[in-house]
GROMACS .gro file of N, CA and C in nm:
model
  216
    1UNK      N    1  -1.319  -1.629  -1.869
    1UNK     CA    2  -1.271  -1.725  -1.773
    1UNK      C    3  -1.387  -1.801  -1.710
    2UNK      N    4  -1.488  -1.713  -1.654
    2UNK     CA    5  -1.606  -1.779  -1.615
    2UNK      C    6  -1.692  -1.868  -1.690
    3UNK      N    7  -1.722  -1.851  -1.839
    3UNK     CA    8  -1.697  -1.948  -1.930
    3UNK      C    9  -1.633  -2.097  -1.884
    4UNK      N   10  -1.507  -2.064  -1.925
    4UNK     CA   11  -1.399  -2.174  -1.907
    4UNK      C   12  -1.433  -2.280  -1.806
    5UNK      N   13  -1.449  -2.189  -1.657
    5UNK     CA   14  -1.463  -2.293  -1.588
    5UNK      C   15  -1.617  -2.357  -1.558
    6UNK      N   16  -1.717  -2.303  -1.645
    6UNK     CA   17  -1.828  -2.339  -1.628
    6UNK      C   18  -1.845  -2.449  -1.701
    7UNK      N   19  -1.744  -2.480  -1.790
    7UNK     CA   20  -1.731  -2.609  -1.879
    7UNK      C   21  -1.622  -2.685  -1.893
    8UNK      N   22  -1.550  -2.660  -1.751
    8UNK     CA   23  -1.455  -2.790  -1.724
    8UNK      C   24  -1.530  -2.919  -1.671
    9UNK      N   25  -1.474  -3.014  -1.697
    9UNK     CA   26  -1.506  -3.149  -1.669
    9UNK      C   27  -1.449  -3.224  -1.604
   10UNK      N   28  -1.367  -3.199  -1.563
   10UNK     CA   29  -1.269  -3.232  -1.439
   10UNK      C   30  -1.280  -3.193  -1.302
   11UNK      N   31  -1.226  -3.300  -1.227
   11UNK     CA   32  -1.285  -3.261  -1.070
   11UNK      C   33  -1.218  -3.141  -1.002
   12UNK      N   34  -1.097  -3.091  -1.032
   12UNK     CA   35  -0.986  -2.982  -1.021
   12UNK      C   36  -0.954  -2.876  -1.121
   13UNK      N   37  -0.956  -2.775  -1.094
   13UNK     CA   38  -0.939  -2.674  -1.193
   13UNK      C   39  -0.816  -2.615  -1.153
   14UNK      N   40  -0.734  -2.545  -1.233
   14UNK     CA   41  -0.548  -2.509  -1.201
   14UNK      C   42  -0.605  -2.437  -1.311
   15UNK      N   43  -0.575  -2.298  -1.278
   15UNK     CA   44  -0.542  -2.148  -1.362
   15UNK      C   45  -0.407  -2.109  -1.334
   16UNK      N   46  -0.383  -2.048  -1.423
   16UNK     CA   47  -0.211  -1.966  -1.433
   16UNK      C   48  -0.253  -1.897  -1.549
   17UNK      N   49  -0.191  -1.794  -1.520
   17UNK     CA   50  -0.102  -1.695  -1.655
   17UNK      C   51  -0.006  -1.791  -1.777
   18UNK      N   52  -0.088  -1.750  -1.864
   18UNK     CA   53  -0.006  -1.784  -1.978
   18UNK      C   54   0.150  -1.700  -2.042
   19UNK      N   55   0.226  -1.666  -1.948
   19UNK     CA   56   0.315  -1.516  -1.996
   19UNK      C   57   0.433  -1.596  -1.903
   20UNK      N   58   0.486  -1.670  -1.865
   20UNK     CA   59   0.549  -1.755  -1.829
   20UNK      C   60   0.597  -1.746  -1.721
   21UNK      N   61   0.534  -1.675  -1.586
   21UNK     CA   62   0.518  -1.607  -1.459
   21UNK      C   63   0.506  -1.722  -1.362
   22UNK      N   64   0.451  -1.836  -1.404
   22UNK     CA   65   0.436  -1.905  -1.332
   22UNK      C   66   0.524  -2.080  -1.378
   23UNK      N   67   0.544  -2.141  -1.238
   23UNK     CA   68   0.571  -2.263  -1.318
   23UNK      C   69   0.530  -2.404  -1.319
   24UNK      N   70   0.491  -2.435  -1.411
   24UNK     CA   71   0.343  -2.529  -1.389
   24UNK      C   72   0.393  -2.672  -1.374
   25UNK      N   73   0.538  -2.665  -1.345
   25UNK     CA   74   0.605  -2.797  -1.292
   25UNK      C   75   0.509  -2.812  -1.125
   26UNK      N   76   0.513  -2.715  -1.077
   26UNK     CA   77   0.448  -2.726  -0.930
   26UNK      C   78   0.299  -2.793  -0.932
   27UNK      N   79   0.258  -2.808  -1.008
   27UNK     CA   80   0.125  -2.828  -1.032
   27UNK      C   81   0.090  -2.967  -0.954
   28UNK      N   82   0.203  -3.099  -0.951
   28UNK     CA   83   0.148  -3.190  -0.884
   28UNK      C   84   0.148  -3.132  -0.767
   29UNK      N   85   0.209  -3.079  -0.722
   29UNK     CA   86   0.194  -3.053  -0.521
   29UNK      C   87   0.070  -2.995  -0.507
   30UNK      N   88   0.010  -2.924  -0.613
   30UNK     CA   89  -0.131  -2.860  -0.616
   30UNK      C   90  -0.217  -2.965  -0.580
   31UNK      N   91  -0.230  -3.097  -0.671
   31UNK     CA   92  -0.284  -3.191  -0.694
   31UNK      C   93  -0.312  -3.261  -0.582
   32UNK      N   94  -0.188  -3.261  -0.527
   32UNK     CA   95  -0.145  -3.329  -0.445
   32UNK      C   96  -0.237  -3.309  -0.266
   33UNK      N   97  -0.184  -3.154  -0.240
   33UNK     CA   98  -0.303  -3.073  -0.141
   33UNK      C   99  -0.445  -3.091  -0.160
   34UNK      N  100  -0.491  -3.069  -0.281
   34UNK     CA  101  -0.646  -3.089  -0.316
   34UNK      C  102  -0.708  -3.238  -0.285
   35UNK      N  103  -0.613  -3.388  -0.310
   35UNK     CA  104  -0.628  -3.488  -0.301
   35UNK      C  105  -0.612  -3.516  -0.179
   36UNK      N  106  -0.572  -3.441  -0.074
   36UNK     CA  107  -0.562  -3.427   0.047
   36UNK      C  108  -0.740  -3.419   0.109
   37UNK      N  109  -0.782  -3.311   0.055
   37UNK     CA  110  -0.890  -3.227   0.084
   37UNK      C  111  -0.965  -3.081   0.151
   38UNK      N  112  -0.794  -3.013   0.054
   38UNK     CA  113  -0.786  -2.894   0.057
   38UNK      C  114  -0.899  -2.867  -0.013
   39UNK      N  115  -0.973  -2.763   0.051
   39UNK     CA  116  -1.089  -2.704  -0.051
   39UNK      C  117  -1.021  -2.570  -0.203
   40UNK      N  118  -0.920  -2.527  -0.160
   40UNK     CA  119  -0.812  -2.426  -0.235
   40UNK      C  120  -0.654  -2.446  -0.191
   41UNK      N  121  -0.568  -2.435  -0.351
   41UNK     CA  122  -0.431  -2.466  -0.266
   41UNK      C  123  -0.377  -2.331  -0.411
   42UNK      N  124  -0.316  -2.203  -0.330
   42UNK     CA  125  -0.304  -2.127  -0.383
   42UNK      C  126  -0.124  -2.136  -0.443
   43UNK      N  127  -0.060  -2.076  -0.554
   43UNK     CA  128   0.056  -2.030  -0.572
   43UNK      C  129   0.099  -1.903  -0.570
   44UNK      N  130   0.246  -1.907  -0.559
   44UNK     CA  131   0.303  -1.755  -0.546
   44UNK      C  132   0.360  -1.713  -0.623
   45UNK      N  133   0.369  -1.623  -0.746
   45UNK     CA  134   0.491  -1.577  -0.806
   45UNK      C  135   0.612  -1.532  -0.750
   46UNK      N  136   0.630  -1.485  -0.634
   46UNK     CA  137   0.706  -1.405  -0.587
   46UNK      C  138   0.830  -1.513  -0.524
   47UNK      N  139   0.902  -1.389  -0.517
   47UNK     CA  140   1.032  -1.494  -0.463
   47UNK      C  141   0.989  -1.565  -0.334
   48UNK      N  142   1.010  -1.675  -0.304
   48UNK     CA  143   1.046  -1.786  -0.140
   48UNK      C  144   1.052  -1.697  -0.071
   49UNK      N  145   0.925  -1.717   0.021
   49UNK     CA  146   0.953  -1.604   0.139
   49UNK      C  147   0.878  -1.476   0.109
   50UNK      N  148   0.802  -1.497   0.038
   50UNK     CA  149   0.675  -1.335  -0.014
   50UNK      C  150   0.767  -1.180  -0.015
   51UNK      N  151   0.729  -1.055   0.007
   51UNK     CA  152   0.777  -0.975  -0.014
   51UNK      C  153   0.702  -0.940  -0.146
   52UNK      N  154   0.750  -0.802  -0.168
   52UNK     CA  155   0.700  -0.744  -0.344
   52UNK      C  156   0.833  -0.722  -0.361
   53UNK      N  157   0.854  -0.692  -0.519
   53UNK     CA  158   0.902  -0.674  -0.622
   53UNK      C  159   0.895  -0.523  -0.659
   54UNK      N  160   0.995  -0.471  -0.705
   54UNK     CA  161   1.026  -0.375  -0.809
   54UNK      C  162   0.877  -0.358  -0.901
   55UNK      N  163   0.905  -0.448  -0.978
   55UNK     CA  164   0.789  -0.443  -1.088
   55UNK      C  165   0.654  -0.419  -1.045
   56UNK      N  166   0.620  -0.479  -0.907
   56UNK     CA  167   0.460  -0.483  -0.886
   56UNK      C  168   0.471  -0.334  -0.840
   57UNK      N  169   0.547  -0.285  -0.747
   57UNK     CA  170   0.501  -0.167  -0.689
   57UNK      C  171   0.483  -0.106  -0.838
   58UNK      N  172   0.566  -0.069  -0.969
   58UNK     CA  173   0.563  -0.008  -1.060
   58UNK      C  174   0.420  -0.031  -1.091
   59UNK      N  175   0.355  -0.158  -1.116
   59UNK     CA  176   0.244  -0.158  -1.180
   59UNK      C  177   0.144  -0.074  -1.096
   60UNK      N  178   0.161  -0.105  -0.979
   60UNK     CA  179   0.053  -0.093  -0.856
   60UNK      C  180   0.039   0.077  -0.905
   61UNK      N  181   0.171   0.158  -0.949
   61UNK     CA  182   0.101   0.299  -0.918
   61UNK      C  183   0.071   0.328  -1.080
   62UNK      N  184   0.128   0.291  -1.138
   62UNK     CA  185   0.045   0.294  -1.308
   62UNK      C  186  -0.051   0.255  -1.318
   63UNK      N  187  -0.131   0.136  -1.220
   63UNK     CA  188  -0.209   0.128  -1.274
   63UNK      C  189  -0.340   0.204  -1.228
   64UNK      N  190  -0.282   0.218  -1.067
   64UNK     CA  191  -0.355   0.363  -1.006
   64UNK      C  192  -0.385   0.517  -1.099
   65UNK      N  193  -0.263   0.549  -1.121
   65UNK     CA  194  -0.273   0.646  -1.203
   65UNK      C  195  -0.388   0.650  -1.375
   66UNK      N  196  -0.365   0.554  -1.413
   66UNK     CA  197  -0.439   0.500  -1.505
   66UNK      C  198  -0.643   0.492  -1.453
   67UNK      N  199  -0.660   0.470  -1.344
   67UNK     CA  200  -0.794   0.455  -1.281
   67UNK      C  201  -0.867   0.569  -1.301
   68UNK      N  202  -0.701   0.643  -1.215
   68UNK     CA  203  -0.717   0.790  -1.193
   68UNK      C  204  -0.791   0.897  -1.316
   69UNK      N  205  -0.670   0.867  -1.431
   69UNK     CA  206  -0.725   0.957  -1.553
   69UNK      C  207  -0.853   0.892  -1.604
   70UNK      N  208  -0.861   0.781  -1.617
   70UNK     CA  209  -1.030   0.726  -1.664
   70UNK      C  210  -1.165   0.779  -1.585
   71UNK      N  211  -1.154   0.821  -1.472
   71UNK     CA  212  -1.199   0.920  -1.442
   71UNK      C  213  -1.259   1.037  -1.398
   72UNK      N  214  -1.135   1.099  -1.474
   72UNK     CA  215  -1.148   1.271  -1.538
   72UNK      C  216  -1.200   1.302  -1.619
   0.00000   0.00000   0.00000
């Protein structure tokens, strides 16, 4: 990634997940904040209104557990 952006050429850089988590229709409002003279204009996966998910807590302790056995 650090790569990547060490050889963009553009005045704005927009990362996302490629796994379809995100939706890159939003991207002008990104544009849009930055052209403002936002120094960062972040997105959310999560539902309107933040909160976690089912899924993240799942990851959160797999992937703990996983830390865990690496190691032992």
């Amino acid at each position: 990634m650090m790569g990547g952006i060490a050889a963009a050429g553009g005045k704005f850089i927009i990362m996302g997940d490629a796994d379809d988590s995100y939706d890159f229709r939003d991207i002008p409002r990104f544009l849009e904040k930055l052209r403002q003279g936002f120094d960062l204009v972040q997105g959310c996966r999560l539902p309107s209104g933040g909160g976690t998910v089912l899924l993240a807590r799942c990851r959160f302790y797999i992937a703990g557990g996983a830390i865990r056995c690496s190691h032992t």
